[in-house]
Amino acid sequence: MRHVFWCVSLCLLGSGCRVGPDYEPPVSKVALEFSEDVPEKTFVPQDEDLVQWWKRFDDPFLNSLLEEAVAGNFDYKIALEQVIQARATYDVQFAAILPEIDFDMQGSRFRTSKAFTSAAPPTNTTTTTATKTGFAAPNTSPSTTTTTTSTSTTAAAVSPIQDFFQIGFDCVWELDLFGKLRRTATAAYDTWEGAVETSRDVKITVLSEVANTYSLVCAAQEQLAVATQIVNADNELLSLSYDRFTSGLTNEQEVESARSALEVDKATLQSYQTQLKSSIYSLAVLLGREPEQFVDQFLEKRPLPQAHGKVPAGVPADLLKRRHDIRAAERQLAAATEQVGVAVAQLYPSISLTGSSSSFAANPLQGANVGWSSDKFHKLFKKSARIWGYGALLTMPIFDFGKRLAGIDAQVAAQHIACLNYEKIVISALQEVETSLATYFDEEEREKSYATSAAADKKNYELTLALFKAGLVDFSQVNQLKEVWLKDLLTLTSSKQALMSDLIAVYKSLGGEW
């Protein structure tokens, strides 16, 4: 046992060796500030500014929808299950480093064949010696000894039907001499952390999509209200034109033109109703609800949320620590680096304690086990029935036609791919922030211009409508101004929705909830 102790001790000392490259976090060179960062329009966000950013819109119904999305969205649920899967995979890989102890028990009854020579019953041999004394012939001894041999066969004492019982404990342990198992476990741990970051990124994406789709629903309701207002104006113009026609102040062509404009605007109204339902159905899917059961939630018109004021920007260096997709890519790079070490460790020998007490009799040099074995169950736990053994298995690669070296090349390439993917995600994240800030600031200016234009066109239409009622202008003039006013109102609504979407994109690009 002393020899076993020293052998295991040497193996444990050797387990401190790890072959392959050690992981070093990547260092990305980024600018000190965003080019679209306008000091009078932005502020440096703190963590609390990005947590639950949607509350800035001050819409309780939107808040409830986002809470429901976290609980019911299928993409987020799948991401959470992938986290559980990655955690379980890590547990499996970590357990492979430790010894495995199993319990086994077996019992059997069997009959041996009598058709083999070795199975013939034993024989008993009897030898009898007799001595006679008499005269001897010339050149002979005066006495003669006679030996008689007789052979008898007795029945076999062992029955061909036998019983076998065995119970014991087995120890299976692969000694991690060159870090293969530890690197595999570390790679699984990095993958688990990457899955966690990915799930958080999915959550941010889901929240952004829900908020954006909600803004589309509100915008569609607003556009539907505008289209309804225009249809009402068309009905008024048609009524005025008909009165003018019956009074002889105009011809029938004006009446038909007014009726045609009414039908066109009714068709436009139907298209906005379809757009509203489509947005509601999309929102229901994001919440994990059946679409047809969600329409009643929007029977009442809801105002389009707005959030004016400064927007967060910060510095690019903080983005690398905050964005979950960047953090997930960094963890994937770490896992790929560990896998290179696993591939390198395949070039080195491996020592393991394997086997079981049931196979110990056939191979006593393989395994570490202890137990009891007997052909009688009542004798199974007696001291004389005890069995034990220990052994080790050494496996050393010699020639594999370059398979292991090719495996190293494959893992190195995978590491390079992960590194390039990380750099790509960093650059894409910076571009996303710059684009979202620029788009938001530009849309903010456009929204102001559209609001001013819509107010002016509404006043111009009302003045022209008064002239039309007085008979001072014809129908084409007032109808043209009505169409301009309608276009401005719809454009203004679209701009308000785009402004909300752009602000959502800013928060999403900065990492959103962290």
Short mmCIF file of C-alpha atoms in Angstrom, two decimals:
data_model
loop_
_atom_site.label_atom_id
_atom_site.label_comp_id
_atom_site.label_asym_id
_atom_site.label_seq_id
_atom_site.Cartn_x
_atom_site.Cartn_y
_atom_site.Cartn_z
CA MET A 1 0.00 0.00 0.00
CA ARG A 2 2.94 2.32 0.58
CA HIS A 3 3.91 1.97 -3.07
CA VAL A 4 0.39 2.88 -4.11
CA PHE A 5 0.49 5.98 -1.93
CA TRP A 6 3.70 7.23 -3.51
CA CYS A 7 2.48 6.48 -7.03
CA VAL A 8 -0.74 8.40 -6.51
CA SER A 9 1.15 11.27 -4.86
CA LEU A 10 3.49 11.58 -7.85
CA CYS A 11 0.51 11.58 -10.19
CA LEU A 12 -1.20 14.33 -8.20
CA LEU A 13 1.96 16.41 -8.26
CA GLY A 14 2.11 15.98 -12.01
CA SER A 15 -1.48 17.10 -12.34
CA GLY A 16 -0.36 20.68 -11.77
CA CYS A 17 1.05 20.79 -15.32
CA ARG A 18 -1.09 22.42 -18.01
CA VAL A 19 -0.03 22.35 -21.63
CA GLY A 20 -1.29 24.72 -24.30
CA PRO A 21 -1.78 28.51 -24.37
CA ASP A 22 -3.15 30.42 -21.40
CA TYR A 23 -6.01 32.81 -22.07
CA GLU A 24 -5.40 36.55 -22.06
CA PRO A 25 -8.38 38.92 -22.43
CA PRO A 26 -8.30 40.88 -25.70
CA VAL A 27 -7.47 44.58 -25.63
CA SER A 28 -9.45 46.72 -28.07
CA LYS A 29 -8.32 50.21 -28.97
CA VAL A 30 -11.33 52.52 -29.12
CA ALA A 31 -11.79 56.26 -29.36
CA LEU A 32 -12.13 58.41 -26.27
CA GLU A 33 -15.59 59.62 -27.30
CA PHE A 34 -18.26 59.04 -29.90
CA SER A 35 -18.15 61.32 -32.92
CA GLU A 36 -21.93 61.86 -32.67
CA ASP A 37 -21.68 62.82 -29.00
CA VAL A 38 -23.07 66.36 -28.72
CA PRO A 39 -22.46 67.65 -25.16
CA GLU A 40 -25.57 69.83 -25.06
CA LYS A 41 -27.75 66.87 -26.13
CA THR A 42 -26.16 63.95 -24.28
CA PHE A 43 -25.01 62.93 -20.83
CA VAL A 44 -22.67 60.28 -19.46
CA PRO A 45 -24.93 57.49 -18.21
CA GLN A 46 -24.52 55.69 -14.93
CA ASP A 47 -25.64 52.13 -14.44
CA GLU A 48 -28.91 53.24 -12.87
CA ASP A 49 -29.67 55.39 -15.94
CA LEU A 50 -29.69 52.31 -18.16
CA VAL A 51 -31.66 50.04 -15.84
CA GLN A 52 -35.34 49.98 -16.80
CA TRP A 53 -34.77 52.71 -19.36
CA TRP A 54 -38.33 52.27 -20.67
CA LYS A 55 -39.72 54.02 -17.59
CA ARG A 56 -38.46 57.25 -19.13
CA PHE A 57 -41.48 57.12 -21.45
CA ASP A 58 -43.78 57.32 -18.40
CA ASP A 59 -46.27 54.80 -19.81
CA PRO A 60 -47.61 52.33 -17.19
CA PHE A 61 -49.19 50.14 -19.85
CA LEU A 62 -45.86 49.84 -21.66
CA ASN A 63 -44.20 48.91 -18.37
CA SER A 64 -46.72 46.11 -17.84
CA LEU A 65 -46.17 44.82 -21.37
CA LEU A 66 -42.42 44.65 -20.85
CA GLU A 67 -42.84 42.76 -17.58
CA GLU A 68 -45.13 40.32 -19.35
CA ALA A 69 -42.60 39.89 -22.16
CA VAL A 70 -39.87 38.89 -19.71
CA ALA A 71 -42.16 36.18 -18.34
CA GLY A 72 -43.67 34.96 -21.60
CA ASN A 73 -41.38 35.61 -24.58
CA PHE A 74 -40.30 32.34 -26.18
CA ASP A 75 -36.90 33.56 -27.40
CA TYR A 76 -35.97 34.60 -23.88
CA LYS A 77 -37.25 31.33 -22.44
CA ILE A 78 -35.12 29.41 -24.94
CA ALA A 79 -32.09 31.50 -23.99
CA LEU A 80 -32.64 30.73 -20.31
CA GLU A 81 -32.90 27.00 -21.05
CA GLN A 82 -29.63 27.24 -22.96
CA VAL A 83 -28.06 28.71 -19.83
CA ILE A 84 -29.30 25.72 -17.84
CA GLN A 85 -27.95 23.40 -20.50
CA ALA A 86 -24.54 25.09 -20.46
CA ARG A 87 -24.43 24.91 -16.66
CA ALA A 88 -25.22 21.19 -16.75
CA THR A 89 -22.50 20.64 -19.35
CA TYR A 90 -20.01 22.38 -17.08
CA ASP A 91 -21.07 20.19 -14.16
CA VAL A 92 -20.47 17.10 -16.29
CA GLN A 93 -17.00 18.26 -17.36
CA PHE A 94 -16.01 19.30 -13.84
CA ALA A 95 -17.12 15.93 -12.45
CA ALA A 96 -14.82 14.21 -14.96
CA ILE A 97 -11.82 15.62 -13.04
CA LEU A 98 -12.84 13.81 -9.85
CA PRO A 99 -12.83 10.07 -9.15
CA GLU A 100 -16.02 8.15 -9.78
CA ILE A 101 -17.06 5.50 -7.26
CA ASP A 102 -19.65 2.93 -8.28
CA PHE A 103 -21.38 0.07 -6.53
CA ASP A 104 -22.06 -3.18 -8.38
CA MET A 105 -23.73 -6.40 -7.39
CA GLN A 106 -24.23 -9.54 -9.42
CA GLY A 107 -25.47 -13.07 -9.00
CA SER A 108 -25.73 -15.93 -11.46
CA ARG A 109 -26.44 -19.65 -11.72
CA PHE A 110 -24.91 -21.60 -14.58
CA ARG A 111 -24.13 -25.11 -15.81
CA THR A 112 -20.73 -26.06 -17.20
CA SER A 113 -20.29 -28.40 -20.14
CA LYS A 114 -19.13 -31.99 -19.73
CA ALA A 115 -18.10 -32.28 -23.36
CA PHE A 116 -14.52 -31.13 -22.76
CA THR A 117 -11.55 -33.35 -21.84
CA SER A 118 -10.83 -31.13 -18.90
CA ALA A 119 -14.31 -31.91 -17.64
CA ALA A 120 -13.62 -35.75 -17.37
CA PRO A 121 -14.02 -37.12 -13.82
CA PRO A 122 -10.81 -37.76 -11.83
CA THR A 123 -9.31 -41.28 -11.50
CA ASN A 124 -7.78 -43.09 -8.47
CA THR A 125 -4.64 -45.24 -8.96
CA THR A 126 -3.64 -48.08 -6.50
CA THR A 127 -0.20 -49.69 -6.54
CA THR A 128 0.49 -53.14 -4.86
CA THR A 129 4.02 -54.49 -4.31
CA ALA A 130 4.77 -58.24 -3.56
CA THR A 131 8.18 -59.82 -2.80
CA LYS A 132 9.05 -63.48 -3.47
CA THR A 133 12.18 -65.33 -2.26
CA GLY A 134 13.63 -68.39 -4.08
CA PHE A 135 16.47 -69.72 -6.09
CA ALA A 136 17.86 -67.41 -8.54
CA ALA A 137 18.87 -68.10 -12.05
CA PRO A 138 22.41 -67.41 -13.05
CA ASN A 139 23.40 -63.79 -13.05
CA THR A 140 20.17 -62.88 -11.19
CA SER A 141 19.28 -61.73 -7.72
CA PRO A 142 18.00 -64.34 -5.32
CA SER A 143 14.77 -62.41 -4.73
CA THR A 144 12.10 -60.97 -7.09
CA THR A 145 9.71 -58.03 -6.54
CA THR A 146 6.39 -57.91 -8.38
CA THR A 147 4.41 -54.62 -8.73
CA THR A 148 0.74 -54.59 -9.61
CA THR A 149 -1.12 -51.35 -10.53
CA SER A 150 -4.89 -51.07 -10.55
CA THR A 151 -6.95 -48.07 -11.68
CA SER A 152 -10.46 -47.24 -10.54
CA THR A 153 -12.78 -44.42 -11.49
CA THR A 154 -14.83 -42.48 -8.92
CA ALA A 155 -17.74 -40.13 -9.55
CA ALA A 156 -17.01 -36.38 -9.91
CA ALA A 157 -17.29 -34.47 -6.64
CA VAL A 158 -18.14 -31.10 -8.29
CA SER A 159 -21.61 -30.53 -9.75
CA PRO A 160 -21.76 -28.98 -13.25
CA ILE A 161 -24.43 -26.56 -11.95
CA GLN A 162 -22.83 -23.77 -9.94
CA ASP A 163 -23.75 -20.44 -8.30
CA PHE A 164 -21.80 -17.17 -8.30
CA PHE A 165 -22.36 -14.09 -6.14
CA GLN A 166 -20.29 -10.89 -6.03
CA ILE A 167 -20.69 -7.44 -4.52
CA GLY A 168 -18.21 -4.57 -4.45
CA PHE A 169 -17.19 -0.96 -5.01
CA ASP A 170 -15.25 0.34 -8.02
CA CYS A 171 -13.16 3.48 -8.39
CA VAL A 172 -12.68 5.04 -11.83
CA TRP A 173 -10.31 7.99 -12.05
CA GLU A 174 -8.41 9.56 -14.91
CA LEU A 175 -5.45 11.51 -13.59
CA ASP A 176 -5.29 14.93 -15.23
CA LEU A 177 -1.53 15.03 -15.77
CA PHE A 178 -1.44 17.65 -18.51
CA GLY A 179 -4.57 19.69 -17.86
CA LYS A 180 -6.83 18.13 -20.49
CA LEU A 181 -9.76 17.63 -18.13
CA ARG A 182 -9.27 20.94 -16.32
CA ARG A 183 -9.12 22.86 -19.58
CA THR A 184 -12.22 21.06 -20.81
CA ALA A 185 -14.05 22.06 -17.63
CA THR A 186 -12.78 25.64 -17.91
CA ALA A 187 -13.98 25.83 -21.52
CA ALA A 188 -17.39 24.57 -20.41
CA TYR A 189 -17.45 27.21 -17.66
CA ASP A 190 -16.58 29.96 -20.17
CA THR A 191 -19.32 28.67 -22.46
CA TRP A 192 -21.74 28.80 -19.54
CA GLU A 193 -20.82 32.42 -18.82
CA GLY A 194 -21.20 33.20 -22.52
CA ALA A 195 -24.69 31.67 -22.48
CA VAL A 196 -25.59 33.88 -19.52
CA GLU A 197 -24.45 37.00 -21.41
CA THR A 198 -26.29 35.85 -24.52
CA SER A 199 -29.50 35.41 -22.54
CA ARG A 200 -29.14 38.95 -21.22
CA ASP A 201 -28.59 40.23 -24.74
CA VAL A 202 -31.70 38.35 -25.88
CA LYS A 203 -33.64 39.96 -23.02
CA ILE A 204 -32.55 43.44 -24.10
CA THR A 205 -33.46 42.66 -27.70
CA VAL A 206 -36.88 41.38 -26.67
CA LEU A 207 -37.58 44.44 -24.52
CA SER A 208 -36.52 46.72 -27.37
CA GLU A 209 -38.71 44.88 -29.87
CA VAL A 210 -41.71 45.01 -27.54
CA ALA A 211 -41.28 48.74 -26.93
CA ASN A 212 -40.75 49.40 -30.63
CA THR A 213 -43.76 47.29 -31.66
CA TYR A 214 -45.86 49.05 -29.04
CA SER A 215 -44.87 52.36 -30.60
CA LEU A 216 -45.97 51.00 -34.00
CA VAL A 217 -49.35 50.07 -32.52
CA CYS A 218 -49.79 53.54 -31.02
CA ALA A 219 -48.66 55.16 -34.27
CA ALA A 220 -51.12 53.04 -36.26
CA GLN A 221 -53.90 54.12 -33.89
CA GLU A 222 -52.88 57.75 -34.37
CA GLN A 223 -52.73 57.37 -38.15
CA LEU A 224 -56.11 55.64 -38.10
CA ALA A 225 -57.50 58.60 -36.15
CA VAL A 226 -56.01 61.01 -38.71
CA ALA A 227 -57.48 58.99 -41.58
CA THR A 228 -60.86 59.01 -39.84
CA GLN A 229 -60.61 62.77 -39.42
CA ILE A 230 -59.87 63.14 -43.13
CA VAL A 231 -62.83 60.92 -44.06
CA ASN A 232 -65.03 63.15 -41.92
CA ALA A 233 -63.64 66.17 -43.76
CA ASP A 234 -64.40 64.43 -47.07
CA ASN A 235 -67.99 63.87 -46.00
CA GLU A 236 -68.29 67.54 -45.13
CA LEU A 237 -66.85 68.57 -48.51
CA LEU A 238 -69.15 66.17 -50.32
CA SER A 239 -72.14 67.60 -48.48
CA LEU A 240 -71.07 71.16 -49.28
CA SER A 241 -70.49 70.29 -52.94
CA TYR A 242 -73.90 68.68 -53.20
CA ASP A 243 -75.54 71.73 -51.64
CA ARG A 244 -73.67 73.97 -54.10
CA PHE A 245 -74.78 71.72 -56.96
CA THR A 246 -78.45 71.75 -55.94
CA SER A 247 -78.24 75.53 -55.58
CA GLY A 248 -76.84 75.84 -59.08
CA LEU A 249 -73.52 77.24 -57.91
CA THR A 250 -71.44 74.42 -59.39
CA ASN A 251 -71.70 71.48 -61.73
CA GLU A 252 -72.04 67.76 -61.07
CA GLN A 253 -68.35 67.20 -61.77
CA GLU A 254 -67.45 68.83 -58.45
CA VAL A 255 -69.80 66.47 -56.61
CA GLU A 256 -68.28 63.41 -58.27
CA SER A 257 -64.77 64.66 -57.51
CA ALA A 258 -65.70 65.03 -53.85
CA ARG A 259 -67.22 61.53 -53.84
CA SER A 260 -64.08 60.08 -55.46
CA ALA A 261 -61.83 61.73 -52.88
CA LEU A 262 -64.02 60.27 -50.13
CA GLU A 263 -63.71 56.73 -51.47
CA VAL A 264 -59.93 57.02 -51.84
CA ASP A 265 -59.57 58.19 -48.26
CA LYS A 266 -61.85 55.37 -47.07
CA ALA A 267 -59.52 52.87 -48.73
CA THR A 268 -56.60 54.54 -46.97
CA LEU A 269 -58.50 54.19 -43.72
CA GLN A 270 -58.85 50.43 -44.28
CA SER A 271 -55.12 50.06 -44.89
CA TYR A 272 -54.38 51.69 -41.53
CA GLN A 273 -56.82 49.33 -39.82
CA THR A 274 -54.94 46.38 -41.33
CA GLN A 275 -51.62 47.86 -40.25
CA LEU A 276 -52.93 48.30 -36.70
CA LYS A 277 -54.08 44.69 -36.44
CA SER A 278 -50.79 43.43 -37.85
CA SER A 279 -48.81 45.40 -35.25
CA ILE A 280 -51.06 44.14 -32.44
CA TYR A 281 -50.59 40.54 -33.57
CA SER A 282 -46.82 40.99 -33.69
CA LEU A 283 -46.85 42.43 -30.18
CA ALA A 284 -48.91 39.47 -28.93
CA VAL A 285 -46.34 37.00 -30.30
CA LEU A 286 -43.54 38.88 -28.56
CA LEU A 287 -45.45 38.52 -25.30
CA GLY A 288 -46.04 34.81 -25.87
CA ARG A 289 -49.80 35.26 -26.19
CA GLU A 290 -52.30 34.17 -28.80
CA PRO A 291 -52.84 37.07 -31.25
CA GLU A 292 -56.64 36.94 -31.41
CA GLN A 293 -56.91 37.28 -27.63
CA PHE A 294 -54.88 40.47 -27.55
CA VAL A 295 -56.86 42.79 -29.83
CA ASP A 296 -59.23 43.85 -27.06
CA GLN A 297 -56.30 45.41 -25.20
CA PHE A 298 -56.20 48.19 -27.82
CA LEU A 299 -59.86 48.98 -28.32
CA GLU A 300 -59.06 52.24 -26.57
CA LYS A 301 -56.67 54.61 -28.34
CA ARG A 302 -53.36 54.98 -26.54
CA PRO A 303 -51.08 58.00 -26.99
CA LEU A 304 -47.72 57.51 -28.62
CA PRO A 305 -45.06 57.68 -25.84
CA GLN A 306 -42.54 60.48 -26.14
CA ALA A 307 -39.32 61.15 -24.23
CA HIS A 308 -37.57 64.40 -25.00
CA GLY A 309 -34.43 65.76 -23.40
CA LYS A 310 -30.83 64.61 -23.29
CA VAL A 311 -29.95 61.06 -24.26
CA PRO A 312 -27.17 58.85 -22.84
CA ALA A 313 -23.90 58.46 -24.73
CA GLY A 314 -20.91 57.86 -22.46
CA VAL A 315 -17.50 56.73 -23.68
CA PRO A 316 -16.69 53.81 -26.00
CA ALA A 317 -14.52 52.07 -23.38
CA ASP A 318 -17.54 51.63 -21.12
CA LEU A 319 -19.40 50.04 -24.00
CA LEU A 320 -16.98 47.10 -24.03
CA LYS A 321 -17.86 46.30 -20.42
CA ARG A 322 -21.60 46.93 -20.76
CA ARG A 323 -22.69 45.30 -24.02
CA HIS A 324 -23.73 41.71 -23.42
CA ASP A 325 -22.99 40.58 -26.96
CA ILE A 326 -19.39 41.80 -26.57
CA ARG A 327 -19.09 40.05 -23.22
CA ALA A 328 -20.52 36.85 -24.72
CA ALA A 329 -18.04 36.99 -27.61
CA GLU A 330 -15.17 37.45 -25.14
CA ARG A 331 -16.30 34.35 -23.22
CA GLN A 332 -16.48 32.39 -26.47
CA LEU A 333 -12.90 33.42 -27.22
CA ALA A 334 -11.83 32.23 -23.77
CA ALA A 335 -13.53 28.87 -24.33
CA ALA A 336 -11.88 28.48 -27.74
CA THR A 337 -8.46 29.17 -26.18
CA GLU A 338 -9.01 26.45 -23.58
CA GLN A 339 -9.99 24.01 -26.32
CA VAL A 340 -6.57 24.56 -27.92
CA GLY A 341 -5.01 23.37 -24.66
CA VAL A 342 -7.30 20.32 -24.70
CA ALA A 343 -6.11 19.45 -28.21
CA VAL A 344 -2.44 19.88 -27.22
CA ALA A 345 -2.94 17.60 -24.20
CA GLN A 346 -3.97 14.83 -26.58
CA LEU A 347 -0.30 14.55 -27.59
CA TYR A 348 0.72 13.49 -24.08
CA PRO A 349 0.22 10.23 -22.16
CA SER A 350 -2.79 9.63 -19.95
CA ILE A 351 -3.00 7.52 -16.81
CA SER A 352 -6.25 6.28 -15.41
CA LEU A 353 -7.56 3.94 -12.76
CA THR A 354 -10.27 1.98 -14.52
CA GLY A 355 -12.08 -1.30 -14.31
CA SER A 356 -14.50 -2.93 -11.88
CA SER A 357 -14.51 -5.60 -9.22
CA SER A 358 -16.50 -7.83 -11.55
CA SER A 359 -13.63 -7.83 -14.06
CA PHE A 360 -10.81 -7.92 -11.54
CA ALA A 361 -10.35 -11.68 -11.72
CA ALA A 362 -9.82 -11.46 -15.47
CA ASN A 363 -7.49 -8.44 -15.31
CA PRO A 364 -6.09 -7.78 -11.84
CA LEU A 365 -3.81 -4.97 -13.05
CA GLN A 366 -6.66 -2.75 -14.19
CA GLY A 367 -8.84 -0.95 -11.68
CA ALA A 368 -9.12 -0.11 -8.02
CA ASN A 369 -11.82 -2.07 -6.27
CA VAL A 370 -12.88 -3.92 -3.15
CA GLY A 371 -15.68 -6.40 -2.56
CA TRP A 372 -16.75 -9.92 -1.75
CA SER A 373 -17.20 -12.98 -3.97
CA SER A 374 -18.51 -16.49 -3.26
CA ASP A 375 -20.49 -19.38 -4.72
CA LYS A 376 -22.73 -19.39 -1.67
CA PHE A 377 -24.79 -16.35 -0.77
CA HIS A 378 -24.59 -17.01 2.96
CA LYS A 379 -20.78 -16.99 2.70
CA LEU A 380 -20.65 -13.77 0.69
CA PHE A 381 -19.76 -11.43 3.55
CA LYS A 382 -17.28 -13.69 5.30
CA LYS A 383 -13.68 -12.64 5.59
CA SER A 384 -12.56 -15.44 3.30
CA ALA A 385 -14.80 -14.09 0.50
CA ARG A 386 -13.17 -10.67 0.42
CA ILE A 387 -11.48 -9.55 -2.83
CA TRP A 388 -9.58 -6.39 -3.68
CA GLY A 389 -7.23 -5.06 -6.29
CA TYR A 390 -5.75 -1.97 -7.83
CA GLY A 391 -4.02 -1.10 -11.05
CA ALA A 392 -3.42 1.64 -13.59
CA LEU A 393 -3.73 2.04 -17.33
CA LEU A 394 -1.19 4.09 -19.26
CA THR A 395 -2.07 5.23 -22.76
CA MET A 396 0.60 6.93 -24.84
CA PRO A 397 0.12 8.07 -28.44
CA ILE A 398 2.83 6.92 -30.84
CA PHE A 399 1.65 7.21 -34.42
CA ASP A 400 -1.76 8.42 -35.61
CA PHE A 401 -1.01 9.76 -39.12
CA GLY A 402 -1.17 13.36 -37.89
CA LYS A 403 -4.69 13.15 -36.44
CA ARG A 404 -3.84 14.89 -33.16
CA LEU A 405 -1.78 17.60 -34.87
CA ALA A 406 -4.66 18.26 -37.24
CA GLY A 407 -6.94 18.53 -34.21
CA ILE A 408 -4.65 21.22 -32.78
CA ASP A 409 -4.72 23.13 -36.08
CA ALA A 410 -8.51 22.96 -36.11
CA GLN A 411 -8.79 24.36 -32.58
CA VAL A 412 -6.25 27.11 -33.31
CA ALA A 413 -8.33 28.11 -36.33
CA ALA A 414 -11.45 28.10 -34.14
CA GLN A 415 -9.63 30.37 -31.68
CA HIS A 416 -8.72 32.79 -34.49
CA ILE A 417 -12.33 32.79 -35.68
CA ALA A 418 -13.54 33.60 -32.17
CA CYS A 419 -11.00 36.43 -31.94
CA LEU A 420 -12.07 37.90 -35.29
CA ASN A 421 -15.71 37.56 -34.29
CA TYR A 422 -14.99 39.47 -31.08
CA GLU A 423 -13.30 42.31 -32.98
CA LYS A 424 -16.17 42.38 -35.48
CA ILE A 425 -18.78 42.64 -32.72
CA VAL A 426 -16.84 45.46 -31.03
CA ILE A 427 -16.68 47.47 -34.26
CA SER A 428 -20.34 46.74 -35.03
CA ALA A 429 -21.33 47.88 -31.53
CA LEU A 430 -19.48 51.18 -31.95
CA GLN A 431 -21.10 51.67 -35.35
CA GLU A 432 -24.53 50.90 -33.86
CA VAL A 433 -24.12 53.57 -31.18
CA GLU A 434 -22.90 56.18 -33.67
CA THR A 435 -25.75 55.41 -36.07
CA SER A 436 -28.45 55.41 -33.41
CA LEU A 437 -27.27 58.76 -31.99
CA ALA A 438 -27.05 60.38 -35.43
CA THR A 439 -30.44 59.03 -36.45
CA TYR A 440 -32.08 60.18 -33.23
CA PHE A 441 -30.70 63.72 -33.43
CA ASP A 442 -31.67 64.05 -37.11
CA GLU A 443 -35.16 62.67 -36.50
CA GLU A 444 -35.61 65.05 -33.59
CA GLU A 445 -35.05 68.02 -35.91
CA ARG A 446 -37.32 66.54 -38.58
CA GLU A 447 -40.10 65.98 -36.06
CA LYS A 448 -39.99 69.65 -35.09
CA SER A 449 -40.19 70.71 -38.75
CA TYR A 450 -43.06 68.32 -39.47
CA ALA A 451 -44.99 69.63 -36.46
CA THR A 452 -44.59 73.23 -37.64
CA SER A 453 -45.56 72.31 -41.20
CA ALA A 454 -48.64 70.35 -40.10
CA ALA A 455 -49.86 73.24 -37.96
CA ALA A 456 -49.43 75.69 -40.85
CA ASP A 457 -51.15 73.38 -43.36
CA LYS A 458 -54.07 72.84 -40.99
CA LYS A 459 -54.58 76.59 -40.65
CA ASN A 460 -54.29 77.06 -44.42
CA TYR A 461 -56.87 74.33 -44.99
CA GLU A 462 -59.30 75.84 -42.51
CA LEU A 463 -58.98 79.28 -44.15
CA THR A 464 -59.48 77.84 -47.62
CA LEU A 465 -62.45 75.77 -46.40
CA ALA A 466 -64.09 78.98 -45.16
CA LEU A 467 -63.55 80.55 -48.58
CA PHE A 468 -65.01 77.43 -50.21
CA LYS A 469 -68.11 77.68 -48.05
CA ALA A 470 -68.42 81.31 -49.14
CA GLY A 471 -68.12 80.27 -52.78
CA LEU A 472 -64.88 82.17 -53.33
CA VAL A 473 -62.70 79.16 -54.27
CA ASP A 474 -63.46 75.94 -56.11
CA PHE A 475 -63.36 72.35 -54.82
CA SER A 476 -59.96 71.46 -56.30
CA GLN A 477 -58.19 74.07 -54.20
CA VAL A 478 -59.68 73.03 -50.89
CA ASN A 479 -59.27 69.32 -51.70
CA GLN A 480 -55.61 69.82 -52.59
CA LEU A 481 -54.93 71.59 -49.28
CA LYS A 482 -56.79 68.83 -47.46
CA GLU A 483 -54.49 66.22 -49.04
CA VAL A 484 -51.42 68.23 -48.06
CA TRP A 485 -52.67 68.51 -44.51
CA LEU A 486 -53.40 64.77 -44.41
CA LYS A 487 -49.92 63.96 -45.67
CA ASP A 488 -48.32 66.24 -43.09
CA LEU A 489 -50.32 64.70 -40.23
CA LEU A 490 -49.38 61.17 -41.25
CA THR A 491 -45.76 62.14 -41.73
CA LEU A 492 -45.70 63.81 -38.32
CA THR A 493 -47.09 60.67 -36.70
CA SER A 494 -44.50 58.51 -38.46
CA SER A 495 -41.77 60.88 -37.33
CA LYS A 496 -42.91 60.67 -33.71
CA GLN A 497 -42.86 56.88 -33.90
CA ALA A 498 -39.44 56.92 -35.56
CA LEU A 499 -38.15 59.23 -32.82
CA MET A 500 -39.26 56.75 -30.17
CA SER A 501 -37.72 53.85 -32.10
CA ASP A 502 -34.47 55.77 -32.45
CA LEU A 503 -34.34 56.45 -28.72
CA ILE A 504 -34.98 52.77 -28.05
CA ALA A 505 -32.13 51.95 -30.43
CA VAL A 506 -29.83 54.30 -28.49
CA TYR A 507 -30.53 52.51 -25.21
CA LYS A 508 -30.23 49.11 -26.88
CA SER A 509 -26.90 50.00 -28.49
CA LEU A 510 -25.55 51.13 -25.11
CA GLY A 511 -26.45 47.85 -23.46
CA GLY A 512 -29.87 48.74 -22.12
CA GLU A 513 -30.63 47.05 -18.84
CA TRP A 514 -27.36 45.96 -17.22
#
